[in-house]
mmCIF file of C-alpha atoms in Angstrom:
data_model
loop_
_atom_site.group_PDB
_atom_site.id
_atom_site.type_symbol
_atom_site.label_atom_id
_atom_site.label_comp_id
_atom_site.label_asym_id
_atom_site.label_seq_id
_atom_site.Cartn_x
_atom_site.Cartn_y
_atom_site.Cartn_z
ATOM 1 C CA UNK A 232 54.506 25.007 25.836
ATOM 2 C CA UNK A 233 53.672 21.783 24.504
ATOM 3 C CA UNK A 234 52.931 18.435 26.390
ATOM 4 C CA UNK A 235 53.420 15.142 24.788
ATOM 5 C CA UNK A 236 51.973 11.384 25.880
ATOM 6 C CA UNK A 237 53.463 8.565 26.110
ATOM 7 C CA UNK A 238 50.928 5.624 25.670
ATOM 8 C CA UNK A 239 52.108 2.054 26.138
ATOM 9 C CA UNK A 240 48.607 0.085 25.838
ATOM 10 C CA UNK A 241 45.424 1.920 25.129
ATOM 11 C CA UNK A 242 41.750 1.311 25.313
ATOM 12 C CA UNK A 243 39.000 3.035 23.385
ATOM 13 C CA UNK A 244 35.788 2.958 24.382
ATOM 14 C CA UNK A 245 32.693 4.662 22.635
ATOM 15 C CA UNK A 246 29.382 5.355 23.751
ATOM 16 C CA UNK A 247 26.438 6.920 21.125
ATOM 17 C CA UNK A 248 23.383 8.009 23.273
ATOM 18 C CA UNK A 249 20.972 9.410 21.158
ATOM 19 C CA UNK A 250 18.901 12.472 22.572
ATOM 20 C CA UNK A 251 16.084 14.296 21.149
ATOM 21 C CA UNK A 252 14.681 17.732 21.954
ATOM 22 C CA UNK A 253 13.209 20.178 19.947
ATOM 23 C CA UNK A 254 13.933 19.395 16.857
ATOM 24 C CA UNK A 255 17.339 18.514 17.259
ATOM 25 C CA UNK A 256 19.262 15.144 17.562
ATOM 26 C CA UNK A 257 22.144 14.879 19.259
ATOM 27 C CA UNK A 258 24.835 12.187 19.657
ATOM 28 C CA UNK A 259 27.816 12.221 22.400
ATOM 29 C CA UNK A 260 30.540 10.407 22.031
ATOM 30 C CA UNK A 261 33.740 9.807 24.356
ATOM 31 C CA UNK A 262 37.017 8.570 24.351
ATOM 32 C CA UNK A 263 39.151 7.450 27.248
ATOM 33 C CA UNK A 264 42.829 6.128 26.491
ATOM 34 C CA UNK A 265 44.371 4.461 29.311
ATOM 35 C CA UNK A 266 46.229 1.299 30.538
ATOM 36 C CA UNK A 267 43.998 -1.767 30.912
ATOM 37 C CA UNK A 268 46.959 -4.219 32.406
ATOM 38 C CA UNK A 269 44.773 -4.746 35.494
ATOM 39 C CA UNK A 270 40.936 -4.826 35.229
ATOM 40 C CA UNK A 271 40.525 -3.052 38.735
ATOM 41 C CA UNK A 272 43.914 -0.617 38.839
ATOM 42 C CA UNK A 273 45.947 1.624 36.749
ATOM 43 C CA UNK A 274 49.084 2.918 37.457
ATOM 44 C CA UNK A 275 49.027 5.568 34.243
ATOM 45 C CA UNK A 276 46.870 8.589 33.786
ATOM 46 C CA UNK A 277 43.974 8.210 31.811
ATOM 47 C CA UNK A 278 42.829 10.404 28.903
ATOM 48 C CA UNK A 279 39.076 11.105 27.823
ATOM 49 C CA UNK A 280 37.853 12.999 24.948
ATOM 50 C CA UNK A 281 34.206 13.904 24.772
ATOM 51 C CA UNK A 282 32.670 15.516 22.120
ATOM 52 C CA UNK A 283 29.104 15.456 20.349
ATOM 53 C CA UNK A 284 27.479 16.247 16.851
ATOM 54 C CA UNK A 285 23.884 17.691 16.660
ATOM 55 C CA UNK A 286 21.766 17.563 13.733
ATOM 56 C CA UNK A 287 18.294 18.775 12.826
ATOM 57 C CA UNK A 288 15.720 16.090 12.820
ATOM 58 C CA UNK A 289 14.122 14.595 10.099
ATOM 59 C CA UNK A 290 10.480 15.445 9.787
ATOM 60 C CA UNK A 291 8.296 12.799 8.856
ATOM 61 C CA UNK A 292 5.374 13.639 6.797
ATOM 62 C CA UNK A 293 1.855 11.868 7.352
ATOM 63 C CA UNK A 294 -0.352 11.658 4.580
ATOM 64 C CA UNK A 295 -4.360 11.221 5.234
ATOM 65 C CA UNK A 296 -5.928 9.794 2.709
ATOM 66 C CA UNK A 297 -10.033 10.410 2.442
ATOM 67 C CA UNK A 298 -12.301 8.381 0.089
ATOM 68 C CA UNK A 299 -14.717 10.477 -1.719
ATOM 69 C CA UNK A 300 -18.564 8.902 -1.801
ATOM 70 C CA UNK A 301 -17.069 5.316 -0.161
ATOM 71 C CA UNK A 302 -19.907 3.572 -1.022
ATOM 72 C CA UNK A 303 -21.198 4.071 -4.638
ATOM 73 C CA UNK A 304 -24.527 2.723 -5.815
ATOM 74 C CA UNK A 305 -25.018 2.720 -9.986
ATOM 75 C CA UNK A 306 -27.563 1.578 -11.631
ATOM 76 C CA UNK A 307 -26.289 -0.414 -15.532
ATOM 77 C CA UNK A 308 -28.096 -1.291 -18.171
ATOM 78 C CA UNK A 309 -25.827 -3.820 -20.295
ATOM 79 C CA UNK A 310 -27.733 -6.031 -23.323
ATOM 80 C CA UNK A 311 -30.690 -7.230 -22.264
ATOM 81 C CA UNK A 312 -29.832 -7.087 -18.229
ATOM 82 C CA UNK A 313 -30.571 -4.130 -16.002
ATOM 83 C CA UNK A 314 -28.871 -4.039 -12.361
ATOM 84 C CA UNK A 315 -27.776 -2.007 -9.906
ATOM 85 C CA UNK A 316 -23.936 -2.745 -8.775
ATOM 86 C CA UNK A 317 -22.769 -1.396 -5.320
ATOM 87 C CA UNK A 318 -18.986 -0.387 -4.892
ATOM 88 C CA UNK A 319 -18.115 -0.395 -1.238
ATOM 89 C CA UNK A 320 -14.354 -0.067 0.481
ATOM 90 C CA UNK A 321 -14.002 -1.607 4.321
ATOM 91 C CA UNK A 322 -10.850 -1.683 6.323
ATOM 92 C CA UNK A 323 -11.125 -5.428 7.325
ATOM 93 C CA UNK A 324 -10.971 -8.508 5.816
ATOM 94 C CA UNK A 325 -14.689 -9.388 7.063
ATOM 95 C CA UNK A 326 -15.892 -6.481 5.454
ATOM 96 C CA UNK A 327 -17.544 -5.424 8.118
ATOM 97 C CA UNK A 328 -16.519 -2.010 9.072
ATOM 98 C CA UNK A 329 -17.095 0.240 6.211
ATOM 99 C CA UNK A 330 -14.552 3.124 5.344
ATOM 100 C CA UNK A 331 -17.014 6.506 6.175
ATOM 101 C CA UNK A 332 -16.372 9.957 3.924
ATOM 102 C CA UNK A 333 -14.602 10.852 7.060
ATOM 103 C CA UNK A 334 -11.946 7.749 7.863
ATOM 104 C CA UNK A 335 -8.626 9.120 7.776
ATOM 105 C CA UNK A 336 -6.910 5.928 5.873
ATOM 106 C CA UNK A 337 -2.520 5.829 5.818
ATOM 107 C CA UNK A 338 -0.563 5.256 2.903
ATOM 108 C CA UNK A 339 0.375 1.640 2.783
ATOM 109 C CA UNK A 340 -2.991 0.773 4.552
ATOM 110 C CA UNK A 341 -4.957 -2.193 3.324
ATOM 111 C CA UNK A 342 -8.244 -1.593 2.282
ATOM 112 C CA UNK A 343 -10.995 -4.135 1.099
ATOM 113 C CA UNK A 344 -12.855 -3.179 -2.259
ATOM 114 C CA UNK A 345 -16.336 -4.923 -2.360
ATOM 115 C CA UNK A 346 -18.524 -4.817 -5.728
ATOM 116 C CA UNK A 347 -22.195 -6.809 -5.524
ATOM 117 C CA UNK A 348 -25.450 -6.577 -6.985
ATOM 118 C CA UNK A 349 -28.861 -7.405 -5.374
ATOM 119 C CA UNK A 350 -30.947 -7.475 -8.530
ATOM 120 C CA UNK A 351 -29.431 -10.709 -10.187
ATOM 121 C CA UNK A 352 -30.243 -14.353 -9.530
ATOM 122 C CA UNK A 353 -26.362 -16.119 -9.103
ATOM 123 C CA UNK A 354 -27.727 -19.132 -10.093
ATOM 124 C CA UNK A 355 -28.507 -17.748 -13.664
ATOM 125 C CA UNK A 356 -25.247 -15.056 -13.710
ATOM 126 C CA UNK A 357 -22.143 -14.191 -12.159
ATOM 127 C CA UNK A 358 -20.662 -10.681 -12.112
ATOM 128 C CA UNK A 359 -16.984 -10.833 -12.738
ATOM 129 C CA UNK A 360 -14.542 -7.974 -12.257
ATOM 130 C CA UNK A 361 -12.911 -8.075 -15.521
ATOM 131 C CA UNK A 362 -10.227 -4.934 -14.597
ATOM 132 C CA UNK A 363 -9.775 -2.034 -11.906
ATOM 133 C CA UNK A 364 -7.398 0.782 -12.271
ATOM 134 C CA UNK A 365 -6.394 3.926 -10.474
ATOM 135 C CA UNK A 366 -6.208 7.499 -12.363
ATOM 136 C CA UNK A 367 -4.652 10.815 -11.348
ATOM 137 C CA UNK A 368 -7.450 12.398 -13.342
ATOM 138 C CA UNK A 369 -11.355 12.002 -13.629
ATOM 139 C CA UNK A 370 -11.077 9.862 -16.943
ATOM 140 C CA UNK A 371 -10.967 6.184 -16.841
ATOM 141 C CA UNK A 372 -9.082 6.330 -20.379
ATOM 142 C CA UNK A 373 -6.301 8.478 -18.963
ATOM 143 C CA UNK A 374 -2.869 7.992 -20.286
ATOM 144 C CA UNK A 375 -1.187 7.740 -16.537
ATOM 145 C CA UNK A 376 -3.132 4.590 -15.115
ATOM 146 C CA UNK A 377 -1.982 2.061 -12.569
ATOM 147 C CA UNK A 378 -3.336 -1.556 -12.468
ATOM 148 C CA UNK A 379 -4.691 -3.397 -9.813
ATOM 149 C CA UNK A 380 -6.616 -6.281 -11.685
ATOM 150 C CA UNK A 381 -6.218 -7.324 -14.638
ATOM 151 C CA UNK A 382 -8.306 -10.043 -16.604
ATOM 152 C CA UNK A 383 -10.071 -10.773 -13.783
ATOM 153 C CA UNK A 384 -6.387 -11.729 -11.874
ATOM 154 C CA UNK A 385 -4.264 -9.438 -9.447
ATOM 155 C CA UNK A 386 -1.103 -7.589 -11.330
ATOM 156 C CA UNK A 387 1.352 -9.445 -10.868
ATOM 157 C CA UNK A 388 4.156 -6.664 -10.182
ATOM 158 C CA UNK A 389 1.492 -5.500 -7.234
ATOM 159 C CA UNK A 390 2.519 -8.369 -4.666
ATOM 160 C CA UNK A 391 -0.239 -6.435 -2.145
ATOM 161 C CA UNK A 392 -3.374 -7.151 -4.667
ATOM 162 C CA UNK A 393 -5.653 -10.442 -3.781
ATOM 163 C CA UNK A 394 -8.867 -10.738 -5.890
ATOM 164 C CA UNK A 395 -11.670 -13.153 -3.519
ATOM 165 C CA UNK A 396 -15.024 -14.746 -5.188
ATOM 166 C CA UNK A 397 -14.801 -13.756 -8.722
ATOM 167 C CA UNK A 398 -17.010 -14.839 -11.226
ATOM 168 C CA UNK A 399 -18.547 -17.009 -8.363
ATOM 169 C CA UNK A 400 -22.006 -15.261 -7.815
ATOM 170 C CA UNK A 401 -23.320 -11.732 -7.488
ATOM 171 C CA UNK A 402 -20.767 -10.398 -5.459
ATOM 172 C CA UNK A 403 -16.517 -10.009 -5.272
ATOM 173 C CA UNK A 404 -14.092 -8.222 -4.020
ATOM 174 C CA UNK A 405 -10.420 -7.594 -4.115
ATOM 175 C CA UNK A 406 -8.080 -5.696 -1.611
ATOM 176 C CA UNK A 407 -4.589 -3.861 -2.171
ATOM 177 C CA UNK A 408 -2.639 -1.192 0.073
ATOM 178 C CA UNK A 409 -3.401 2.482 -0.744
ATOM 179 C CA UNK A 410 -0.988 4.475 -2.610
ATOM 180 C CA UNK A 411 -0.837 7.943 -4.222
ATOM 181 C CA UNK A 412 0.981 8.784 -7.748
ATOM 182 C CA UNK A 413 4.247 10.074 -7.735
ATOM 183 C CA UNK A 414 4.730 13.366 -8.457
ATOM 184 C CA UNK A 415 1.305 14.476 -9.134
ATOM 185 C CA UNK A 416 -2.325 15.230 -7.937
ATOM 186 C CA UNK A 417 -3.245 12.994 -4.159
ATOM 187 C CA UNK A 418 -6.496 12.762 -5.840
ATOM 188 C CA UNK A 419 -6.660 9.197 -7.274
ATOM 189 C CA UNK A 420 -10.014 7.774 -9.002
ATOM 190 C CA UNK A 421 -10.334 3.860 -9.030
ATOM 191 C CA UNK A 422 -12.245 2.074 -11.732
ATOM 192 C CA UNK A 423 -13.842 -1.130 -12.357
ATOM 193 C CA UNK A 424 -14.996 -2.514 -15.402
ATOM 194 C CA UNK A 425 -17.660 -5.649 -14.452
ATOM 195 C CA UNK A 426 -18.828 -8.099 -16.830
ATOM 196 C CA UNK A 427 -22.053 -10.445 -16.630
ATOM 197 C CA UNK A 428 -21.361 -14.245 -17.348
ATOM 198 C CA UNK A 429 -23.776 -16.690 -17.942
ATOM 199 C CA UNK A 430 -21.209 -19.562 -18.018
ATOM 200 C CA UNK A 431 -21.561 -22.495 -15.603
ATOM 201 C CA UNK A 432 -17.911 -21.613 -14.696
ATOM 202 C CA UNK A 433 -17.196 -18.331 -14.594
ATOM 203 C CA UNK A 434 -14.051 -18.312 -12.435
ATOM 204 C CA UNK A 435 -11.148 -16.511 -14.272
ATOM 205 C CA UNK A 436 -7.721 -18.824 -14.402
ATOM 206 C CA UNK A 437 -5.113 -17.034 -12.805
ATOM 207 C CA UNK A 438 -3.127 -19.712 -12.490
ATOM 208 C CA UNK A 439 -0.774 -17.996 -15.292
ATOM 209 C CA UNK A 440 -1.358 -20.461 -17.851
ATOM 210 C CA UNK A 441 -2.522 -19.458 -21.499
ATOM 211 C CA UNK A 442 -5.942 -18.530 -21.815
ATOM 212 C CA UNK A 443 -7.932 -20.054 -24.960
ATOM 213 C CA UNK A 444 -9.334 -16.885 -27.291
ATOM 214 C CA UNK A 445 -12.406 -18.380 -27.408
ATOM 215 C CA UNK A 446 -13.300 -18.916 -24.097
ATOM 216 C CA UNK A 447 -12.308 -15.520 -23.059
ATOM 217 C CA UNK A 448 -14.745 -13.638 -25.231
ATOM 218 C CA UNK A 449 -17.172 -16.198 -23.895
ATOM 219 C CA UNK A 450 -16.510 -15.226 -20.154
ATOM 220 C CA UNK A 451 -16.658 -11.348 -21.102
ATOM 221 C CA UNK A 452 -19.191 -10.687 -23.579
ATOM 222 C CA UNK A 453 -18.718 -7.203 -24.572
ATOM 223 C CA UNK A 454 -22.440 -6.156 -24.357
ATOM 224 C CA UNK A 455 -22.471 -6.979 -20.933
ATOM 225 C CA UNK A 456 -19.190 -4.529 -19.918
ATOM 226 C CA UNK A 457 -20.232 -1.618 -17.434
ATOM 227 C CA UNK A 458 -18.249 0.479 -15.678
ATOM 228 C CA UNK A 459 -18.289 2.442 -12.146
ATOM 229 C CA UNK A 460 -15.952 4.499 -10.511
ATOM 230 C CA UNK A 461 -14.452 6.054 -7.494
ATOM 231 C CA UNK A 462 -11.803 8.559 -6.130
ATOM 232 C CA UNK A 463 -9.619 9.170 -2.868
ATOM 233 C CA UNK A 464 -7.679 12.437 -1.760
ATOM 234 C CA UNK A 465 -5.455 14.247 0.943
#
């Protein structure tokens, strides 16, 4: 026996609530035709349809990130200088809360990267962060490298890189959002290679406009280039 409707005007109406339990989500859904002629009345039956669709949740994966030796003390000998350059990571602008061995840091999180020296007078030199780059490996010269600053400047294709006080005393830093390579080892080691300048102005241009050979060797002398390093992991 088969039954057959007859439907004049119709209304649809749909409702999604979302539930959650156990790993599951779950949508309902209903239907209900019916004769909206009068807002308050109907004189014809109405029909409803319910029905629902489950799905497993998503899982959403947090990765920790943990910054081996956060605060690294080295002590370079480059020509005739001899100093000892701190490298030091903080979670705030102010630099004022340093990242511990145990600070659990998010990918995507901001982080401050701090290099300064206590041994040089910054009215005779400046210290300028000529470069930093991230490794997968324990080799600054590694094929796979990522760039943070380059020529003194923030990469350009990194809009989260800002470079503050270079080549303006004994002390800079720069900041970016943390990351992880794709595809390979969490373990990522960040390197710096710092140059002394003995320049009245020893500010790099990053304004984007062409940079005079000459005056570029003069603002990194080669016998002054040291280098220190540092590494984060899951």
């Amino acid at each position: 026996m088969s039954t057959t409707f007859t439907l004049r005007r119709s209304h649809a109406a749909l409702w999604w609530p979302l539930q959650s339990e156990e790993g599951v989500v779950k949508f309902e859904n209903k239907v209900v035709l019916g004769d909206h002629s009068n807002d308050m009345v109907t004189r014809h039956d109405q029909f409803e349809v319910k029905f629902s669709c489950a799905y497993s949740q998503p899982e959403v994966k947090t990765v920790a990130l943990k910054i081996k030796d956060s605060s690294v003390v080295q002590t370079i000998t480059a020509g005739d200088w001899s100093f000892t350059l701190n490298l030091k990571v903080y979670l705030d602008a102010g630099r004022t809360t340093l990242v511990e061995e145990n600070t659990e840091l998010q990918l995507d999180q901001k982080v401050w990267v701090a290099l300064s020296t206590d041994d040089l007078d910054e009215k005779l030199v400046s210290i300028v962060t000529k470069s930093c780059w991230a490794t997968s490996e324990d080799d600054k010269d590694a094929e796979t490298k990522y760039e943070l600053v380059v020529e003194g400047c923030p990469n350009k294709k990194d809009d989260s890189v800002e470079v503050t006080g270079n080549g303006v005393g004994v002390s800079n830093y720069f900041s970016f959002n943390m990351f992880q390579f794709t595809g390979q080892s969490t373990d990522v080691y960040l390197h710096c290679e710092v140059t002394l300048c003995v320049e009245e102005d020893c500010k790099p241009d990053c304004s984007g406009a062409e940079k005079r050979r000459r005056r570029r060797r003069a603002l990194y002398p080669a016998p002054s280039s040291a280098f220190i390093s540092m590494s984060w992991a899951q």
